[in-house]
Amino acid sequence: MRLSRYFMPILKENPKEAEIVSHRLMLRAGMIRQQSQGIYSWLPLGKRVLDKVNAIIRDEQNRAGAIELSMPTLQSAELWQESGRYDAYGKEMLRIKDRQDRPMLYGPTNEEMVTDIFRSSVKSYKDLPLNLYHIQLKFRDEIRPRFGTMRSREFMMKDAYSFDLTREAAEHSYNKMFAAYLRTFDRLGLRAIPMRADTGPIGGKLSHEFIILADTGESEVFCHKDFVDFDIPGAHTDFDSVEGLQAIFDKWTSLYAATSEMHDEAAFNAVPEGDRLSARGIEVGHIFYFGTKYSEPMGAKVQGPDGKEHFVHMGSYGIGPTRLVPAIIEASHDDNGIIWPASVAPFDIVVINMKAGDQACDDTFELIYAALSKAGKDVLYDDTDDRAGTKFATADLIGVPVQIIAGPRAVANGEVEVKDRKTGARETMTIEAAINRFVA
Ligand code: P5A
């Protein structure tokens, strides 16, 4: 991508409305724009990061056996009347009428709709287990939307829904998502700790929130500090192994970890004082097992091996991609801007031509840009005629992991500088060596 032809509206000044660093940096880097309270456009740079986050989420959902579909944002009120949640959900639900005066709503979640899909076609235990997910916009008319896309009214969610014949089988489905979430957040460069959590309007008794420790987090959390160094399940985790996944779940729930709603002061005080971590955190995921809460009122049942009909046991599993992007920034930035983990960086490399218009510089950078792009790298080529200082500031602000920099003097020597955004380390090398480093 040539920066001269890209759309990346950088802000020079700190936006006054932004209270936390991630919101400030997302606005300054031209990643998002607020359209109305708690409703955002994702501009091209932000969209690239969001897509990379979603690709990792999708990859790990698929690995764990979940199947992707796509459900609409607008739902009929009827389904919610069946489950009994239409009235219970309250003011957070955006209620709409269509031209025939039929009550509709902008979905805050999809338990009812997916249960309707399930009951329309699954009739036998032989089709179970089943886990269906989508990555779709949601709307919750939050009383206090704030911190940009961290808590917005319209937001994206990956929501998965599992269906099983028995409670035991449903627990295995829960454990699959539990392990998949640990892997997902790790690949996003985050350490998320599963904590016992309140189930709120979704319901059920078994539930974990996945929390990233951060001073700007909205949740108050309490946990054993050893969680910070626990091992993440590997890429070869067997998601069909009931014992294997139970062992992962047991290990990751063996020590104290709870959000403030579930906090048990006495149990926390039993943790040795030096091991207690009482902190603030950002909830990036939340998983639930709620048994037959939706399947019973909505009549979602299958025939079991005993020939009888059984209401299916369900769970639901949410991750917030549009919250994860600012959460990653909260965890990874410095005074100059964002520092993206390579896995979600909007570009792999930014190449900075310090003197666009100078023939030798232009020729050299065209060559570097072509070679890296051909090798499959996502490259941002700063070919603008901005001052070098502006270019460096922009490159640092947008947080691309690697910068390749040169002006006329370096180019005359056949050299470029390679800068690591995270450490700030700079290395001078030949143009060929720089290309080979990232192509090999
Ligand atoms: C689980 C999947 C649910 O809605 N139903 C379907 C269940 N859970 S939840 O905890 O309410 O939300 C899941 C995740 O969505 C993100 N999230 C938000 N992100 C940005 N702004 C919001 N207002 C918002 N509300 C929820 C969070 O990551 C949450 O863990």
CSV table of N, CA and C in Angstrom, one decimal, residues 81-163:
chain,number,residue,atom,x,y,z
A,81,GLN,N,-40.0,-13.3,22.9
A,81,GLN,CA,-41.1,-13.5,23.7
A,81,GLN,C,-41.2,-15.0,24.1
A,82,GLU,N,-40.8,-15.9,23.2
A,82,GLU,CA,-40.8,-17.3,23.5
A,82,GLU,C,-39.9,-17.7,24.7
A,83,SER,N,-38.7,-17.1,24.7
A,83,SER,CA,-37.8,-17.4,25.7
A,83,SER,C,-38.1,-16.7,27.0
A,84,GLY,N,-38.9,-15.6,26.9
A,84,GLY,CA,-39.2,-14.8,28.1
A,84,GLY,C,-38.2,-13.7,28.3
A,85,ARG,N,-37.3,-13.5,27.4
A,85,ARG,CA,-36.3,-12.4,27.7
A,85,ARG,C,-36.7,-11.1,27.1
A,86,TYR,N,-37.8,-11.0,26.3
A,86,TYR,CA,-38.2,-9.8,25.6
A,86,TYR,C,-38.4,-8.7,26.6
A,87,ASP,N,-39.1,-9.0,27.7
A,87,ASP,CA,-39.4,-8.0,28.7
A,87,ASP,C,-38.2,-7.9,29.7
A,88,ALA,N,-37.6,-9.1,29.9
A,88,ALA,CA,-36.6,-9.1,31.0
A,88,ALA,C,-35.3,-8.2,30.5
A,89,TYR,N,-35.1,-8.1,29.2
A,89,TYR,CA,-33.8,-7.5,28.8
A,89,TYR,C,-33.8,-6.0,29.1
A,90,GLY,N,-34.9,-5.3,29.2
A,90,GLY,CA,-34.9,-3.9,29.6
A,90,GLY,C,-34.4,-2.9,28.6
A,91,LYS,N,-33.9,-1.8,29.1
A,91,LYS,CA,-33.6,-0.7,28.2
A,91,LYS,C,-32.4,-0.8,27.3
A,92,GLU,N,-31.6,-1.8,27.6
A,92,GLU,CA,-30.4,-2.0,26.8
A,92,GLU,C,-30.7,-2.5,25.4
A,93,MET,N,-31.9,-3.1,25.3
A,93,MET,CA,-32.3,-3.6,24.0
A,93,MET,C,-32.9,-2.5,23.1
A,94,LEU,N,-32.4,-2.4,21.9
A,94,LEU,CA,-32.9,-1.4,21.0
A,94,LEU,C,-34.1,-2.0,20.2
A,95,ARG,N,-35.3,-1.5,20.5
A,95,ARG,CA,-36.5,-2.0,19.9
A,95,ARG,C,-37.0,-1.2,18.8
A,96,ILE,N,-37.4,-1.8,17.7
A,96,ILE,CA,-37.7,-1.1,16.4
A,96,ILE,C,-39.0,-1.7,15.9
A,97,LYS,N,-39.8,-0.9,15.2
A,97,LYS,CA,-41.0,-1.5,14.5
A,97,LYS,C,-40.7,-1.4,13.0
A,98,ASP,N,-41.1,-2.4,12.2
A,98,ASP,CA,-41.0,-2.3,10.8
A,98,ASP,C,-42.3,-1.7,10.2
A,99,ARG,N,-42.4,-1.6,8.9
A,99,ARG,CA,-43.5,-0.8,8.3
A,99,ARG,C,-44.9,-1.4,8.5
A,100,GLN,N,-44.8,-2.8,8.8
A,100,GLN,CA,-46.1,-3.4,9.2
A,100,GLN,C,-46.4,-3.4,10.7
A,101,ASP,N,-45.6,-2.5,11.3
A,101,ASP,CA,-45.8,-2.4,12.8
A,101,ASP,C,-45.4,-3.6,13.6
A,102,ARG,N,-44.6,-4.5,13.0
A,102,ARG,CA,-44.1,-5.6,13.7
A,102,ARG,C,-43.0,-5.3,14.6
A,103,PRO,N,-43.0,-5.7,15.9
A,103,PRO,CA,-41.9,-5.4,16.7
A,103,PRO,C,-40.6,-6.2,16.4
A,104,MET,N,-39.5,-5.5,16.2
A,104,MET,CA,-38.2,-6.1,15.9
A,104,MET,C,-37.2,-5.6,16.9
A,105,LEU,N,-36.0,-6.1,16.9
A,105,LEU,CA,-35.0,-5.5,17.8
A,105,LEU,C,-33.6,-5.7,17.1
A,106,TYR,N,-32.7,-4.9,17.5
A,106,TYR,CA,-31.3,-5.0,17.0
A,106,TYR,C,-30.6,-6.0,18.0
A,107,GLY,N,-30.2,-7.1,17.6
A,107,GLY,CA,-29.8,-8.2,18.5
A,107,GLY,C,-28.7,-7.8,19.4
A,108,PRO,N,-28.9,-7.9,20.8
A,108,PRO,CA,-27.8,-7.8,21.7
A,108,PRO,C,-27.0,-9.1,21.9
A,109,THR,N,-27.5,-10.2,21.4
A,109,THR,CA,-26.9,-11.5,21.5
A,109,THR,C,-27.9,-12.5,20.8
A,110,ASN,N,-27.5,-13.7,20.5
A,110,ASN,CA,-28.3,-14.6,19.6
A,110,ASN,C,-28.7,-15.9,20.2
A,111,GLU,N,-28.8,-16.1,21.5
A,111,GLU,CA,-29.2,-17.4,22.0
A,111,GLU,C,-30.6,-17.8,21.4
A,112,GLU,N,-31.6,-16.9,21.3
A,112,GLU,CA,-32.9,-17.3,20.8
A,112,GLU,C,-32.8,-17.7,19.3
A,113,MET,N,-32.1,-16.9,18.5
A,113,MET,CA,-32.1,-17.1,17.1
A,113,MET,C,-31.4,-18.4,16.8
A,114,VAL,N,-30.3,-18.7,17.4
A,114,VAL,CA,-29.6,-19.9,17.1
A,114,VAL,C,-30.4,-21.2,17.6
A,115,THR,N,-31.1,-21.0,18.7
A,115,THR,CA,-31.9,-22.1,19.2
A,115,THR,C,-33.1,-22.4,18.2
A,116,ASP,N,-33.6,-21.3,17.6
A,116,ASP,CA,-34.6,-21.5,16.5
A,116,ASP,C,-34.0,-22.2,15.3
A,117,ILE,N,-32.8,-21.9,14.9
A,117,ILE,CA,-32.1,-22.6,13.8
A,117,ILE,C,-32.0,-24.1,14.1
A,118,PHE,N,-31.5,-24.3,15.3
A,118,PHE,CA,-31.2,-25.7,15.8
A,118,PHE,C,-32.5,-26.5,15.8
A,119,ARG,N,-33.6,-26.0,16.4
A,119,ARG,CA,-34.8,-26.8,16.5
A,119,ARG,C,-35.5,-27.0,15.2
A,120,SER,N,-35.2,-26.2,14.2
A,120,SER,CA,-35.9,-26.4,12.9
A,120,SER,C,-35.3,-27.6,12.1
A,121,SER,N,-34.1,-28.0,12.5
A,121,SER,CA,-33.5,-29.1,11.7
A,121,SER,C,-32.8,-30.2,12.4
A,122,VAL,N,-32.4,-30.0,13.7
A,122,VAL,CA,-31.7,-31.1,14.4
A,122,VAL,C,-32.7,-31.9,15.2
A,123,LYS,N,-32.8,-33.2,15.0
A,123,LYS,CA,-33.8,-34.0,15.7
A,123,LYS,C,-33.2,-35.2,16.4
A,124,SER,N,-31.9,-35.5,16.2
A,124,SER,CA,-31.3,-36.7,16.8
A,124,SER,C,-30.0,-36.4,17.5
A,125,TYR,N,-29.8,-37.2,18.6
A,125,TYR,CA,-28.5,-37.0,19.3
A,125,TYR,C,-27.3,-37.3,18.4
A,126,LYS,N,-27.6,-38.1,17.3
A,126,LYS,CA,-26.5,-38.4,16.4
A,126,LYS,C,-25.9,-37.2,15.8
A,127,ASP,N,-26.6,-36.1,15.7
A,127,ASP,CA,-26.1,-34.9,15.1
A,127,ASP,C,-25.3,-34.0,16.1
A,128,LEU,N,-25.2,-34.5,17.3
A,128,LEU,CA,-24.5,-33.8,18.4
A,128,LEU,C,-23.1,-34.4,18.7
A,129,PRO,N,-22.2,-33.6,19.2
A,129,PRO,CA,-22.3,-32.2,19.6
A,129,PRO,C,-22.3,-31.3,18.4
A,130,LEU,N,-22.8,-30.1,18.6
A,130,LEU,CA,-22.8,-29.1,17.6
A,130,LEU,C,-22.5,-27.7,18.2
A,131,ASN,N,-21.6,-27.0,17.6
A,131,ASN,CA,-21.3,-25.7,18.0
A,131,ASN,C,-21.3,-24.7,16.8
A,132,LEU,N,-22.2,-23.8,16.8
A,132,LEU,CA,-22.3,-22.8,15.7
A,132,LEU,C,-21.9,-21.4,16.2
A,133,TYR,N,-21.1,-20.7,15.3
A,133,TYR,CA,-20.7,-19.4,15.7
A,133,TYR,C,-20.8,-18.4,14.6
A,134,HIS,N,-20.8,-17.2,14.9
A,134,HIS,CA,-20.7,-16.1,13.9
A,134,HIS,C,-19.9,-14.9,14.5
A,135,ILE,N,-19.4,-14.1,13.6
A,135,ILE,CA,-18.8,-12.8,14.1
A,135,ILE,C,-19.7,-11.7,13.5
A,136,GLN,N,-20.4,-11.0,14.3
A,136,GLN,CA,-21.5,-10.2,13.9
A,136,GLN,C,-21.6,-9.0,14.8
A,137,LEU,N,-22.2,-7.9,14.2
A,137,LEU,CA,-22.4,-6.7,15.1
A,137,LEU,C,-23.6,-7.0,16.0
A,138,LYS,N,-23.5,-6.3,17.2
A,138,LYS,CA,-24.5,-6.4,18.2
A,138,LYS,C,-24.8,-4.9,18.6
A,139,PHE,N,-26.0,-4.8,19.3
A,139,PHE,CA,-26.3,-3.5,19.8
A,139,PHE,C,-26.8,-3.6,21.2
A,140,ARG,N,-26.2,-2.8,22.1
A,140,ARG,CA,-26.7,-2.7,23.5
A,140,ARG,C,-26.7,-1.2,23.8
A,141,ASP,N,-27.9,-0.8,24.2
A,141,ASP,CA,-28.0,0.7,24.5
A,141,ASP,C,-27.4,0.9,25.9
A,142,GLU,N,-26.1,0.8,26.0
A,142,GLU,CA,-25.4,0.9,27.2
A,142,GLU,C,-25.7,2.3,27.8
A,143,ILE,N,-25.8,2.3,29.1
A,143,ILE,CA,-26.1,3.6,29.8
A,143,ILE,C,-24.9,4.5,29.7
A,144,ARG,N,-23.7,3.9,29.8
A,144,ARG,CA,-22.5,4.7,29.8
A,144,ARG,C,-21.5,4.2,28.7
A,145,PRO,N,-21.7,4.4,27.5
A,145,PRO,CA,-20.7,3.9,26.5
A,145,PRO,C,-19.5,4.8,26.7
A,146,ARG,N,-18.3,4.2,26.7
A,146,ARG,CA,-17.1,5.0,26.9
A,146,ARG,C,-15.8,4.3,26.5
A,147,PHE,N,-14.8,5.1,26.5
A,147,PHE,CA,-13.5,4.6,26.1
A,147,PHE,C,-13.5,4.1,24.6
A,148,GLY,N,-14.2,4.8,23.8
A,148,GLY,CA,-14.1,4.5,22.3
A,148,GLY,C,-14.8,3.1,22.1
A,149,THR,N,-14.1,2.2,21.4
A,149,THR,CA,-14.8,0.9,21.1
A,149,THR,C,-14.6,-0.1,22.2
A,150,MET,N,-14.0,0.4,23.3
A,150,MET,CA,-13.9,-0.5,24.5
A,150,MET,C,-15.3,-0.9,25.1
A,151,ARG,N,-16.1,0.1,25.2
A,151,ARG,CA,-17.5,-0.1,25.6
A,151,ARG,C,-18.4,0.8,24.8
A,152,SER,N,-18.8,0.2,23.7
A,152,SER,CA,-19.6,1.0,22.7
A,152,SER,C,-21.0,0.4,22.7
A,153,ARG,N,-21.9,1.1,22.0
A,153,ARG,CA,-23.3,0.6,21.9
A,153,ARG,C,-23.4,-0.4,20.8
A,154,GLU,N,-22.9,0.0,19.6
A,154,GLU,CA,-22.8,-1.0,18.6
A,154,GLU,C,-21.4,-1.6,18.7
A,155,PHE,N,-21.2,-2.9,18.7
A,155,PHE,CA,-19.9,-3.5,18.8
A,155,PHE,C,-20.0,-4.9,18.1
A,156,MET,N,-18.8,-5.4,17.9
A,156,MET,CA,-18.7,-6.7,17.2
A,156,MET,C,-18.5,-7.8,18.3
A,157,MET,N,-19.1,-9.0,18.0
A,157,MET,CA,-19.0,-10.1,18.9
A,157,MET,C,-18.8,-11.3,18.1
A,158,LYS,N,-17.8,-12.2,18.6
A,158,LYS,CA,-17.8,-13.6,18.1
A,158,LYS,C,-18.7,-14.3,19.1
A,159,ASP,N,-19.8,-14.8,18.7
A,159,ASP,CA,-20.6,-15.6,19.6
A,159,ASP,C,-20.8,-17.0,19.1
A,160,ALA,N,-20.5,-17.9,20.0
A,160,ALA,CA,-20.7,-19.4,19.6
A,160,ALA,C,-21.7,-20.0,20.6
A,161,TYR,N,-22.4,-21.0,20.1
A,161,TYR,CA,-23.5,-21.6,20.9
A,161,TYR,C,-23.3,-23.1,20.7
A,162,SER,N,-23.2,-23.8,21.9
A,162,SER,CA,-23.1,-25.3,21.8
A,162,SER,C,-24.3,-26.0,22.2
A,163,PHE,N,-24.5,-27.2,21.6
A,163,PHE,CA,-25.7,-28.0,21.8
A,163,PHE,C,-25.2,-29.4,22.1
